PDB file of C-alpha atoms and ligand atoms in Angstrom:
ATOM      1  CA  UNK M   1     -62.338 -28.824  -9.405  1.00 67.00           C
ATOM      2  CA  UNK M   2     -63.165 -25.370 -10.867  1.00 84.00           C
ATOM      3  CA  UNK M   3     -62.863 -24.548 -14.566  1.00 95.00           C
ATOM      4  CA  UNK M   4     -60.127 -21.952 -13.903  1.00 97.00           C
ATOM      5  CA  UNK M   5     -57.717 -24.364 -15.596  1.00 98.00           C
ATOM      6  CA  UNK M   6     -59.011 -26.822 -18.203  1.00 98.00           C
ATOM      7  CA  UNK M   7     -57.337 -30.218 -18.537  1.00 98.00           C
ATOM      8  CA  UNK M   8     -57.406 -32.620 -21.465  1.00 97.00           C
ATOM      9  CA  UNK M   9     -55.536 -35.927 -21.648  1.00 97.00           C
ATOM     10  CA  UNK M  10     -55.044 -37.559 -25.039  1.00 95.00           C
ATOM     11  CA  UNK M  11     -52.386 -39.954 -26.287  1.00 92.00           C
ATOM     12  CA  UNK M  12     -50.206 -39.536 -23.198  1.00 94.00           C
ATOM     13  CA  UNK M  13     -50.321 -35.756 -23.544  1.00 97.00           C
ATOM     14  CA  UNK M  14     -51.847 -33.541 -20.832  1.00 98.00           C
ATOM     15  CA  UNK M  15     -52.909 -30.108 -22.086  1.00 98.00           C
ATOM     16  CA  UNK M  16     -53.633 -27.506 -19.412  1.00 98.00           C
ATOM     17  CA  UNK M  17     -55.402 -24.314 -20.504  1.00 98.00           C
ATOM     18  CA  UNK M  18     -55.424 -21.308 -18.168  1.00 98.00           C
ATOM     19  CA  UNK M  19     -59.055 -20.273 -18.522  1.00 98.00           C
ATOM     20  CA  UNK M  20     -59.839 -16.642 -17.638  1.00 98.00           C
ATOM     21  CA  UNK M  21     -59.838 -15.130 -21.128  1.00 98.00           C
ATOM     22  CA  UNK M  22     -61.834 -12.027 -20.079  1.00 97.00           C
ATOM     23  CA  UNK M  23     -59.000 -11.109 -17.668  1.00 98.00           C
ATOM     24  CA  UNK M  24     -56.336 -12.208 -20.177  1.00 98.00           C
ATOM     25  CA  UNK M  25     -55.875 -15.357 -18.056  1.00 98.00           C
ATOM     26  CA  UNK M  26     -54.449 -13.384 -15.139  1.00 98.00           C
ATOM     27  CA  UNK M  27     -53.330 -15.597 -12.271  1.00 98.00           C
ATOM     28  CA  UNK M  28     -55.477 -15.208  -9.161  1.00 96.00           C
ATOM     29  CA  UNK M  29     -55.460 -17.600  -6.216  1.00 95.00           C
ATOM     30  CA  UNK M  30     -58.209 -19.758  -7.804  1.00 96.00           C
ATOM     31  CA  UNK M  31     -56.108 -20.271 -10.944  1.00 97.00           C
ATOM     32  CA  UNK M  32     -53.000 -21.067  -8.901  1.00 97.00           C
ATOM     33  CA  UNK M  33     -54.958 -23.580  -6.777  1.00 97.00           C
ATOM     34  CA  UNK M  34     -56.445 -25.245  -9.874  1.00 98.00           C
ATOM     35  CA  UNK M  35     -53.059 -25.370 -11.561  1.00 98.00           C
ATOM     36  CA  UNK M  36     -51.532 -26.968  -8.469  1.00 98.00           C
ATOM     37  CA  UNK M  37     -54.310 -29.585  -8.304  1.00 97.00           C
ATOM     38  CA  UNK M  38     -53.716 -30.551 -11.958  1.00 98.00           C
ATOM     39  CA  UNK M  39     -49.947 -30.724 -11.404  1.00 98.00           C
ATOM     40  CA  UNK M  40     -50.484 -32.972  -8.352  1.00 98.00           C
ATOM     41  CA  UNK M  41     -52.784 -35.260 -10.360  1.00 97.00           C
ATOM     42  CA  UNK M  42     -50.249 -35.391 -13.193  1.00 97.00           C
ATOM     43  CA  UNK M  43     -47.405 -36.323 -10.863  1.00 96.00           C
ATOM     44  CA  UNK M  44     -49.131 -39.609  -9.960  1.00 96.00           C
ATOM     45  CA  UNK M  45     -50.390 -40.500 -13.457  1.00 96.00           C
ATOM     46  CA  UNK M  46     -47.778 -42.676 -15.166  1.00 93.00           C
ATOM     47  CA  UNK M  47     -49.690 -42.582 -18.476  1.00 94.00           C
ATOM     48  CA  UNK M  48     -48.766 -38.901 -19.020  1.00 97.00           C
ATOM     49  CA  UNK M  49     -45.610 -38.455 -21.100  1.00 97.00           C
ATOM     50  CA  UNK M  50     -45.622 -34.711 -21.722  1.00 98.00           C
ATOM     51  CA  UNK M  51     -47.536 -31.618 -20.566  1.00 98.00           C
ATOM     52  CA  UNK M  52     -48.508 -28.589 -22.672  1.00 98.00           C
ATOM     53  CA  UNK M  53     -49.644 -25.330 -21.022  1.00 98.00           C
ATOM     54  CA  UNK M  54     -51.459 -22.642 -22.951  1.00 98.00           C
ATOM     55  CA  UNK M  55     -53.972 -19.811 -22.425  1.00 98.00           C
ATOM     56  CA  UNK M  56     -57.656 -19.657 -23.377  1.00 98.00           C
ATOM     57  CA  UNK M  57     -58.704 -17.197 -26.079  1.00 97.00           C
ATOM     58  CA  UNK M  58     -56.681 -15.590 -28.823  1.00 94.00           C
ATOM     59  CA  UNK M  59     -55.112 -12.702 -26.975  1.00 98.00           C
ATOM     60  CA  UNK M  60     -53.119 -13.988 -24.049  1.00 98.00           C
ATOM     61  CA  UNK M  61     -51.115 -16.858 -22.635  1.00 98.00           C
ATOM     62  CA  UNK M  62     -51.196 -15.197 -19.192  1.00 98.00           C
ATOM     63  CA  UNK M  63     -51.012 -11.387 -18.719  1.00 98.00           C
ATOM     64  CA  UNK M  64     -49.578 -11.681 -15.215  1.00 98.00           C
ATOM     65  CA  UNK M  65     -50.715 -12.094 -11.660  1.00 98.00           C
ATOM     66  CA  UNK M  66     -54.189 -10.644 -11.074  1.00 98.00           C
ATOM     67  CA  UNK M  67     -53.611  -6.945 -10.379  1.00 98.00           C
ATOM     68  CA  UNK M  68     -57.150  -6.407  -9.030  1.00 97.00           C
ATOM     69  CA  UNK M  69     -56.628  -9.147  -6.437  1.00 96.00           C
ATOM     70  CA  UNK M  70     -53.066  -8.010  -5.650  1.00 97.00           C
ATOM     71  CA  UNK M  71     -54.124  -4.399  -5.072  1.00 97.00           C
ATOM     72  CA  UNK M  72     -56.043  -5.512  -1.954  1.00 97.00           C
ATOM     73  CA  UNK M  73     -53.182  -7.428  -0.333  1.00 97.00           C
ATOM     74  CA  UNK M  74     -51.329  -6.495   2.844  1.00 98.00           C
ATOM     75  CA  UNK M  75     -47.525  -6.987   2.799  1.00 98.00           C
ATOM     76  CA  UNK M  76     -47.909 -10.294   4.628  1.00 98.00           C
ATOM     77  CA  UNK M  77     -50.605 -11.510   2.255  1.00 97.00           C
ATOM     78  CA  UNK M  78     -48.488 -10.449  -0.730  1.00 97.00           C
ATOM     79  CA  UNK M  79     -45.504 -12.422   0.569  1.00 97.00           C
ATOM     80  CA  UNK M  80     -47.806 -15.421   0.986  1.00 96.00           C
ATOM     81  CA  UNK M  81     -49.179 -14.943  -2.564  1.00 96.00           C
ATOM     82  CA  UNK M  82     -45.615 -14.878  -3.936  1.00 97.00           C
ATOM     83  CA  UNK M  83     -44.715 -17.991  -1.923  1.00 97.00           C
ATOM     84  CA  UNK M  84     -47.793 -19.743  -3.340  1.00 97.00           C
ATOM     85  CA  UNK M  85     -46.744 -18.852  -6.897  1.00 97.00           C
ATOM     86  CA  UNK M  86     -43.230 -20.112  -6.191  1.00 98.00           C
ATOM     87  CA  UNK M  87     -44.527 -23.377  -4.739  1.00 98.00           C
ATOM     88  CA  UNK M  88     -46.830 -24.064  -7.712  1.00 98.00           C
ATOM     89  CA  UNK M  89     -44.239 -23.162 -10.365  1.00 98.00           C
ATOM     90  CA  UNK M  90     -41.551 -25.207  -8.605  1.00 98.00           C
ATOM     91  CA  UNK M  91     -43.888 -28.217  -8.545  1.00 98.00           C
ATOM     92  CA  UNK M  92     -44.444 -27.684 -12.261  1.00 98.00           C
ATOM     93  CA  UNK M  93     -40.723 -27.476 -12.988  1.00 97.00           C
ATOM     94  CA  UNK M  94     -40.170 -30.629 -10.937  1.00 97.00           C
ATOM     95  CA  UNK M  95     -42.723 -32.749 -12.810  1.00 98.00           C
ATOM     96  CA  UNK M  96     -40.845 -35.800 -14.080  1.00 97.00           C
ATOM     97  CA  UNK M  97     -42.086 -35.357 -17.668  1.00 98.00           C
ATOM     98  CA  UNK M  98     -41.230 -32.423 -19.971  1.00 98.00           C
ATOM     99  CA  UNK M  99     -43.533 -29.408 -19.729  1.00 98.00           C
ATOM    100  CA  UNK M 100     -43.983 -27.210 -22.817  1.00 98.00           C
ATOM    101  CA  UNK M 101     -45.429 -23.692 -22.830  1.00 98.00           C
ATOM    102  CA  UNK M 102     -47.429 -22.802 -25.956  1.00 98.00           C
ATOM    103  CA  UNK M 103     -47.391 -19.014 -25.604  1.00 98.00           C
ATOM    104  CA  UNK M 104     -50.376 -17.794 -27.586  1.00 98.00           C
ATOM    105  CA  UNK M 105     -50.273 -14.041 -26.883  1.00 98.00           C
ATOM    106  CA  UNK M 106     -49.386 -11.757 -23.965  1.00 98.00           C
ATOM    107  CA  UNK M 107     -46.960 -13.533 -21.652  1.00 98.00           C
ATOM    108  CA  UNK M 108     -46.306 -10.945 -18.974  1.00 98.00           C
ATOM    109  CA  UNK M 109     -45.284 -10.841 -15.326  1.00 98.00           C
ATOM    110  CA  UNK M 110     -46.512 -14.031 -13.654  1.00 98.00           C
ATOM    111  CA  UNK M 111     -47.262 -15.379 -17.147  1.00 98.00           C
ATOM    112  CA  UNK M 112     -43.651 -14.983 -18.221  1.00 98.00           C
ATOM    113  CA  UNK M 113     -42.647 -16.593 -14.917  1.00 98.00           C
ATOM    114  CA  UNK M 114     -44.983 -19.511 -15.687  1.00 98.00           C
ATOM    115  CA  UNK M 115     -43.310 -19.940 -19.095  1.00 98.00           C
ATOM    116  CA  UNK M 116     -39.895 -19.773 -17.395  1.00 98.00           C
ATOM    117  CA  UNK M 117     -40.879 -22.655 -15.106  1.00 98.00           C
ATOM    118  CA  UNK M 118     -41.656 -24.767 -18.205  1.00 98.00           C
ATOM    119  CA  UNK M 119     -38.905 -26.854 -19.809  1.00 98.00           C
ATOM    120  CA  UNK M 120     -39.458 -25.703 -23.395  1.00 98.00           C
ATOM    121  CA  UNK M 121     -41.267 -22.606 -24.706  1.00 98.00           C
ATOM    122  CA  UNK M 122     -42.809 -22.097 -28.161  1.00 98.00           C
ATOM    123  CA  UNK M 123     -44.657 -18.917 -29.055  1.00 98.00           C
ATOM    124  CA  UNK M 124     -47.054 -17.572 -31.643  1.00 98.00           C
ATOM    125  CA  UNK M 125     -45.620 -14.945 -33.979  1.00 98.00           C
ATOM    126  CA  UNK M 126     -47.957 -12.458 -32.284  1.00 97.00           C
ATOM    127  CA  UNK M 127     -46.827 -13.202 -28.707  1.00 98.00           C
ATOM    128  CA  UNK M 128     -45.343 -10.554 -26.408  1.00 98.00           C
ATOM    129  CA  UNK M 129     -43.174 -11.395 -23.430  1.00 98.00           C
ATOM    130  CA  UNK M 130     -42.148  -9.159 -20.542  1.00 98.00           C
ATOM    131  CA  UNK M 131     -41.754  -8.551 -16.823  1.00 98.00           C
ATOM    132  CA  UNK M 132     -43.628  -5.233 -16.510  1.00 98.00           C
ATOM    133  CA  UNK M 133     -43.902  -5.272 -12.687  1.00 98.00           C
ATOM    134  CA  UNK M 134     -41.761  -2.116 -12.251  1.00 98.00           C
ATOM    135  CA  UNK M 135     -44.503  -0.190 -14.092  1.00 98.00           C
ATOM    136  CA  UNK M 136     -46.712  -1.095 -11.105  1.00 98.00           C
ATOM    137  CA  UNK M 137     -44.010  -0.208  -8.591  1.00 98.00           C
ATOM    138  CA  UNK M 138     -43.392  -3.911  -7.990  1.00 98.00           C
ATOM    139  CA  UNK M 139     -40.825  -6.568  -8.859  1.00 98.00           C
ATOM    140  CA  UNK M 140     -41.493 -10.048 -10.284  1.00 98.00           C
ATOM    141  CA  UNK M 141     -42.790 -12.238  -7.465  1.00 98.00           C
ATOM    142  CA  UNK M 142     -43.143 -15.735  -8.939  1.00 98.00           C
ATOM    143  CA  UNK M 143     -39.461 -16.361  -9.757  1.00 97.00           C
ATOM    144  CA  UNK M 144     -38.856 -13.795 -12.506  1.00 97.00           C
ATOM    145  CA  UNK M 145     -35.814 -12.205 -10.888  1.00 97.00           C
ATOM    146  CA  UNK M 146     -34.211 -15.669 -10.761  1.00 97.00           C
ATOM    147  CA  UNK M 147     -35.410 -17.964 -13.565  1.00 97.00           C
ATOM    148  CA  UNK M 148     -35.198 -15.227 -16.231  1.00 98.00           C
ATOM    149  CA  UNK M 149     -31.487 -14.613 -15.524  1.00 98.00           C
ATOM    150  CA  UNK M 150     -30.816 -18.336 -15.566  1.00 97.00           C
ATOM    151  CA  UNK M 151     -32.572 -18.727 -18.920  1.00 97.00           C
ATOM    152  CA  UNK M 152     -31.393 -15.685 -20.894  1.00 98.00           C
ATOM    153  CA  UNK M 153     -28.395 -14.436 -18.877  1.00 98.00           C
ATOM    154  CA  UNK M 154     -28.094 -11.827 -16.127  1.00 98.00           C
ATOM    155  CA  UNK M 155     -27.608  -8.708 -18.243  1.00 98.00           C
ATOM    156  CA  UNK M 156     -30.498  -9.279 -20.654  1.00 98.00           C
ATOM    157  CA  UNK M 157     -32.733 -10.356 -17.754  1.00 98.00           C
ATOM    158  CA  UNK M 158     -32.076  -7.285 -15.645  1.00 98.00           C
ATOM    159  CA  UNK M 159     -32.564  -5.028 -18.667  1.00 98.00           C
ATOM    160  CA  UNK M 160     -36.043  -6.522 -19.141  1.00 98.00           C
ATOM    161  CA  UNK M 161     -36.918  -6.421 -15.425  1.00 98.00           C
ATOM    162  CA  UNK M 162     -35.882  -2.802 -14.823  1.00 98.00           C
ATOM    163  CA  UNK M 163     -37.337  -1.370 -18.057  1.00 98.00           C
ATOM    164  CA  UNK M 164     -40.501  -3.484 -17.954  1.00 98.00           C
ATOM    165  CA  UNK M 165     -40.480  -3.353 -21.751  1.00 98.00           C
ATOM    166  CA  UNK M 166     -42.321  -5.852 -23.923  1.00 98.00           C
ATOM    167  CA  UNK M 167     -40.413  -8.236 -26.167  1.00 98.00           C
ATOM    168  CA  UNK M 168     -41.997  -9.318 -29.445  1.00 98.00           C
ATOM    169  CA  UNK M 169     -41.855 -12.970 -30.488  1.00 98.00           C
ATOM    170  CA  UNK M 170     -38.945 -12.591 -32.931  1.00 98.00           C
ATOM    171  CA  UNK M 171     -36.760 -10.964 -30.262  1.00 98.00           C
ATOM    172  CA  UNK M 172     -37.937 -13.542 -27.688  1.00 98.00           C
ATOM    173  CA  UNK M 173     -36.623 -16.276 -29.973  1.00 98.00           C
ATOM    174  CA  UNK M 174     -33.372 -14.422 -30.592  1.00 98.00           C
ATOM    175  CA  UNK M 175     -32.614 -13.999 -26.861  1.00 98.00           C
ATOM    176  CA  UNK M 176     -33.697 -17.518 -25.880  1.00 98.00           C
ATOM    177  CA  UNK M 177     -37.056 -16.815 -24.224  1.00 98.00           C
ATOM    178  CA  UNK M 178     -38.590 -19.312 -26.645  1.00 98.00           C
ATOM    179  CA  UNK M 179     -37.052 -21.896 -28.955  1.00 98.00           C
ATOM    180  CA  UNK M 180     -39.278 -21.235 -31.956  1.00 98.00           C
ATOM    181  CA  UNK M 181     -42.285 -19.275 -33.182  1.00 98.00           C
ATOM    182  CA  UNK M 182     -45.245 -20.417 -35.273  1.00 98.00           C
ATOM    183  CA  UNK M 183     -48.188 -18.621 -36.907  1.00 98.00           C
ATOM    184  CA  UNK M 184     -50.839 -18.033 -34.229  1.00 98.00           C
ATOM    185  CA  UNK M 185     -53.420 -20.305 -35.834  1.00 97.00           C
ATOM    186  CA  UNK M 186     -50.910 -23.176 -36.104  1.00 98.00           C
ATOM    187  CA  UNK M 187     -49.245 -22.867 -32.674  1.00 98.00           C
ATOM    188  CA  UNK M 188     -51.191 -25.451 -30.698  1.00 98.00           C
ATOM    189  CA  UNK M 189     -51.177 -28.021 -33.516  1.00 98.00           C
ATOM    190  CA  UNK M 190     -47.402 -27.627 -33.986  1.00 98.00           C
ATOM    191  CA  UNK M 191     -46.700 -27.845 -30.263  1.00 98.00           C
ATOM    192  CA  UNK M 192     -49.018 -30.842 -29.889  1.00 97.00           C
ATOM    193  CA  UNK M 193     -47.106 -32.575 -32.678  1.00 97.00           C
ATOM    194  CA  UNK M 194     -43.758 -31.931 -30.950  1.00 98.00           C
ATOM    195  CA  UNK M 195     -45.210 -33.149 -27.633  1.00 98.00           C
ATOM    196  CA  UNK M 196     -46.472 -36.242 -29.473  1.00 96.00           C
ATOM    197  CA  UNK M 197     -42.930 -36.927 -30.687  1.00 96.00           C
ATOM    198  CA  UNK M 198     -41.645 -36.711 -27.108  1.00 97.00           C
ATOM    199  CA  UNK M 199     -44.466 -39.049 -25.985  1.00 95.00           C
ATOM    200  CA  UNK M 200     -43.226 -41.701 -28.444  1.00 94.00           C
ATOM    201  CA  UNK M 201     -39.638 -41.697 -27.142  1.00 96.00           C
ATOM    202  CA  UNK M 202     -38.389 -44.007 -24.396  1.00 96.00           C
ATOM    203  CA  UNK M 203     -40.394 -42.694 -21.406  1.00 96.00           C
ATOM    204  CA  UNK M 204     -37.879 -43.673 -18.732  1.00 97.00           C
ATOM    205  CA  UNK M 205     -35.076 -42.065 -20.762  1.00 97.00           C
ATOM    206  CA  UNK M 206     -37.071 -38.870 -21.338  1.00 98.00           C
ATOM    207  CA  UNK M 207     -37.767 -38.512 -17.615  1.00 97.00           C
ATOM    208  CA  UNK M 208     -34.138 -39.201 -16.704  1.00 97.00           C
ATOM    209  CA  UNK M 209     -32.849 -36.758 -19.327  1.00 98.00           C
ATOM    210  CA  UNK M 210     -34.943 -34.001 -17.744  1.00 98.00           C
ATOM    211  CA  UNK M 211     -33.947 -34.947 -14.211  1.00 97.00           C
ATOM    212  CA  UNK M 212     -30.234 -35.202 -14.939  1.00 98.00           C
ATOM    213  CA  UNK M 213     -30.176 -31.859 -16.765  1.00 97.00           C
ATOM    214  CA  UNK M 214     -32.407 -29.967 -14.287  1.00 95.00           C
ATOM    215  CA  UNK M 215     -30.382 -31.146 -11.262  1.00 96.00           C
ATOM    216  CA  UNK M 216     -27.059 -31.054 -13.091  1.00 97.00           C
ATOM    217  CA  UNK M 217     -27.155 -27.388 -14.064  1.00 94.00           C
ATOM    218  CA  UNK M 218     -27.400 -26.473 -10.370  1.00 93.00           C
ATOM    219  CA  UNK M 219     -24.350 -28.631  -9.484  1.00 96.00           C
ATOM    220  CA  UNK M 220     -20.612 -28.397 -10.220  1.00 97.00           C
ATOM    221  CA  UNK M 221     -19.819 -29.937 -13.639  1.00 97.00           C
ATOM    222  CA  UNK M 222     -17.852 -32.873 -12.218  1.00 98.00           C
ATOM    223  CA  UNK M 223     -20.755 -33.828  -9.922  1.00 97.00           C
ATOM    224  CA  UNK M 224     -23.276 -33.387 -12.730  1.00 98.00           C
ATOM    225  CA  UNK M 225     -21.230 -35.516 -15.137  1.00 98.00           C
ATOM    226  CA  UNK M 226     -20.940 -38.267 -12.512  1.00 98.00           C
ATOM    227  CA  UNK M 227     -24.726 -38.120 -12.050  1.00 97.00           C
ATOM    228  CA  UNK M 228     -25.190 -38.426 -15.825  1.00 98.00           C
ATOM    229  CA  UNK M 229     -22.849 -41.429 -16.066  1.00 98.00           C
ATOM    230  CA  UNK M 230     -24.690 -43.202 -13.224  1.00 97.00           C
ATOM    231  CA  UNK M 231     -28.098 -42.516 -14.783  1.00 97.00           C
ATOM    232  CA  UNK M 232     -26.802 -43.695 -18.185  1.00 98.00           C
ATOM    233  CA  UNK M 233     -25.673 -46.943 -16.567  1.00 98.00           C
ATOM    234  CA  UNK M 234     -28.975 -47.417 -14.740  1.00 97.00           C
ATOM    235  CA  UNK M 235     -30.854 -47.231 -18.034  1.00 97.00           C
ATOM    236  CA  UNK M 236     -29.125 -50.449 -19.129  1.00 97.00           C
ATOM    237  CA  UNK M 237     -31.185 -52.163 -16.439  1.00 96.00           C
ATOM    238  CA  UNK M 238     -34.431 -51.132 -18.159  1.00 97.00           C
ATOM    239  CA  UNK M 239     -36.457 -53.150 -20.645  1.00 96.00           C
ATOM    240  CA  UNK M 240     -36.984 -49.983 -22.689  1.00 96.00           C
ATOM    241  CA  UNK M 241     -33.276 -49.440 -23.345  1.00 97.00           C
ATOM    242  CA  UNK M 242     -32.908 -53.103 -24.373  1.00 96.00           C
ATOM    243  CA  UNK M 243     -35.951 -52.730 -26.640  1.00 96.00           C
ATOM    244  CA  UNK M 244     -34.702 -49.434 -28.121  1.00 97.00           C
ATOM    245  CA  UNK M 245     -31.275 -50.749 -29.025  1.00 97.00           C
ATOM    246  CA  UNK M 246     -32.627 -54.120 -30.264  1.00 97.00           C
ATOM    247  CA  UNK M 247     -35.266 -52.374 -32.408  1.00 97.00           C
ATOM    248  CA  UNK M 248     -32.544 -50.234 -34.009  1.00 97.00           C
ATOM    249  CA  UNK M 249     -30.433 -53.279 -34.827  1.00 98.00           C
ATOM    250  CA  UNK M 250     -33.496 -55.139 -36.174  1.00 97.00           C
ATOM    251  CA  UNK M 251     -34.446 -52.069 -38.254  1.00 97.00           C
ATOM    252  CA  UNK M 252     -37.919 -51.660 -36.726  1.00 96.00           C
ATOM    253  CA  UNK M 253     -39.701 -49.107 -34.550  1.00 95.00           C
ATOM    254  CA  UNK M 254     -39.202 -49.562 -30.815  1.00 95.00           C
ATOM    255  CA  UNK M 255     -42.232 -50.509 -28.707  1.00 94.00           C
ATOM    256  CA  UNK M 256     -41.516 -48.931 -25.341  1.00 95.00           C
ATOM    257  CA  UNK M 257     -43.369 -50.189 -22.278  1.00 92.00           C
ATOM    258  CA  UNK M 258     -42.351 -47.481 -19.788  1.00 87.00           C
ATOM    259  CA  UNK M 259     -40.249 -50.011 -17.873  1.00 90.00           C
TER     260      UNK M 259
HETATM  261  N1  CAA Q   1     -54.559  -8.658 -13.833  1.00 75.94           N
HETATM  262  C1  CAA Q   1     -55.880  -8.451 -13.815  1.00 75.94           C
HETATM  263  N2  CAA Q   1     -56.596  -8.131 -14.917  1.00 75.94           N
HETATM  264  C2  CAA Q   1     -55.925  -8.003 -16.071  1.00 75.94           C
HETATM  265  C3  CAA Q   1     -54.537  -8.213 -16.159  1.00 75.94           C
HETATM  266  C4  CAA Q   1     -53.835  -8.563 -14.959  1.00 75.94           C
HETATM  267  N3  CAA Q   1     -52.524  -8.832 -14.952  1.00 75.94           N
HETATM  268  N4  CAA Q   1     -54.147  -8.014 -17.437  1.00 75.94           N
HETATM  269  C5  CAA Q   1     -55.266  -7.693 -18.114  1.00 75.94           C
HETATM  270  N5  CAA Q   1     -56.331  -7.694 -17.312  1.00 75.94           N
HETATM  271  C6  CAA Q   1     -57.728  -7.405 -17.640  1.00 75.94           C
HETATM  272  C7  CAA Q   1     -57.947  -5.910 -17.854  1.00 75.94           C
HETATM  273  O1  CAA Q   1     -58.133  -5.264 -16.613  1.00 75.94           O
HETATM  274  C8  CAA Q   1     -59.182  -5.920 -18.706  1.00 75.94           C
HETATM  275  O2  CAA Q   1     -60.288  -6.176 -17.893  1.00 75.94           O
HETATM  276  P1  CAA Q   1     -61.684  -5.332 -18.158  1.00 75.94           P
HETATM  277  O3  CAA Q   1     -62.120  -5.744 -19.539  1.00 75.94           O
HETATM  278  O4  CAA Q   1     -62.582  -5.848 -17.078  1.00 75.94           O
HETATM  279  O5  CAA Q   1     -61.326  -3.893 -18.059  1.00 75.94           O
HETATM  280  C9  CAA Q   1     -58.994  -7.155 -19.576  1.00 75.94           C
HETATM  281  O6  CAA Q   1     -58.036  -7.991 -18.895  1.00 75.94           O
HETATM  282  C10 CAA Q   1     -58.421  -6.852 -20.939  1.00 75.94           C
HETATM  283  O7  CAA Q   1     -57.243  -6.097 -20.771  1.00 75.94           O
HETATM  284  P2  CAA Q   1     -56.965  -4.675 -21.494  1.00 75.94           P
HETATM  285  O8  CAA Q   1     -58.265  -3.979 -21.745  1.00 75.94           O
HETATM  286  O9  CAA Q   1     -55.958  -3.941 -20.675  1.00 75.94           O
HETATM  287  O10 CAA Q   1     -56.371  -5.176 -22.882  1.00 75.94           O
HETATM  288  P3  CAA Q   1     -55.344  -4.385 -23.822  1.00 75.94           P
HETATM  289  O11 CAA Q   1     -55.287  -5.164 -25.085  1.00 75.94           O
HETATM  290  O12 CAA Q   1     -55.685  -2.942 -23.884  1.00 75.94           O
HETATM  291  O13 CAA Q   1     -53.926  -4.497 -23.083  1.00 75.94           O
HETATM  292  C11 CAA Q   1     -52.194  -5.669 -21.880  1.00 75.94           C
HETATM  293  C12 CAA Q   1     -53.343  -5.775 -22.901  1.00 75.94           C
HETATM  294  C13 CAA Q   1     -51.063  -4.809 -22.470  1.00 75.94           C
HETATM  295  C14 CAA Q   1     -51.691  -7.061 -21.624  1.00 75.94           C
HETATM  296  C15 CAA Q   1     -52.719  -4.986 -20.592  1.00 75.94           C
HETATM  297  O14 CAA Q   1     -53.900  -5.669 -20.184  1.00 75.94           O
HETATM  298  C16 CAA Q   1     -51.744  -5.021 -19.443  1.00 75.94           C
HETATM  299  O15 CAA Q   1     -50.805  -4.239 -19.412  1.00 75.94           O
HETATM  300  N6  CAA Q   1     -51.983  -5.940 -18.470  1.00 75.94           N
HETATM  301  C17 CAA Q   1     -51.195  -5.980 -17.257  1.00 75.94           C
HETATM  302  C18 CAA Q   1     -49.841  -6.627 -17.511  1.00 75.94           C
HETATM  303  C19 CAA Q   1     -49.033  -6.627 -16.241  1.00 75.94           C
HETATM  304  O16 CAA Q   1     -48.710  -5.600 -15.674  1.00 75.94           O
HETATM  305  N7  CAA Q   1     -48.667  -7.865 -15.781  1.00 75.94           N
HETATM  306  C20 CAA Q   1     -47.874  -8.027 -14.570  1.00 75.94           C
HETATM  307  C21 CAA Q   1     -48.780  -8.212 -13.398  1.00 75.94           C
HETATM  308  S1  CAA Q   1     -47.904  -8.158 -11.871  1.00 75.94           S
HETATM  309  C22 CAA Q   1     -47.261  -9.715 -11.697  1.00 75.94           C
HETATM  310  O17 CAA Q   1     -47.410 -10.593 -12.531  1.00 75.94           O
HETATM  311  C23 CAA Q   1     -46.474  -9.919 -10.431  1.00 75.94           C
HETATM  312  C24 CAA Q   1     -45.806 -11.239 -10.326  1.00 75.94           C
HETATM  313  O18 CAA Q   1     -44.715 -11.433 -10.883  1.00 75.94           O
HETATM  314  C25 CAA Q   1     -46.326 -12.261  -9.451  1.00 75.94           C
END
């Protein structure tokens, strides 16, 4: 595998670092292929409880799809490039464990779309978000016209997409592009700590919580509630739920076995 995306596994936590700092971690086809390979490996590794995605260097999370590479594409190749981005980000969103974006700087275009495919987003106080594609005469191509509206609402999303303006971290938090902001030099440590908390929770329950919510929001409420009730019931067949409830009653920490 190339070093376009760095991977580190520690304590059940997989950290993926997009690693093209000289190009502000812009997404070219090598980065997308490396990201996909790491996502595929993660999907079959039952020891991983949470994934964190960040960008190398101090300036950027990801400043978008690679404009130099895109400028050479034919319409057909561009459609294929967009489909590739969609496929990789959808795989990421579908990982069974929670995926957290630690946005450590510019988070633009394809970078913002990468953050939108993550389950939870934290940002440094110096981060900037945006979908600036219209400045290039383009539109978002990796899901930005869809996931942004679903996350922050249609009106705010379209305002960002058609102006291409940048959103500073405090506004990003206010409109729901990220849940919280931290000082830049503390971001990764704070996010790693939160991911570590998730890694200690009942693993089967964490995975089911994500699955039920992700599928449920796309379904009518009655169907989604029925799905939740069934999943809730199924958990009572797991050793972890027995252990969790017993540990509470015995006033001790639960020792979950991922079963
Ligand atoms: N693609 C390719 N290279 C990029 C890049 C991108 N998206 N963003 C930055 N870079 C490169 C620059 O070309 C520059 O390279 P050189 O040193 O070789 O010249 C290097 O990264 C540093 O960038 P700047 O000198 O521009 O840094 P800055 O601090 O002056 O500006 C910035 C930072 C405001 C983020 C600016 O780089 C910028 O506007 N980048 C482009 C942002 C953008 O338009 N993103 C959307 C891309 S389209 C897309 O993503 C489509 C999609 O949805 C799939």
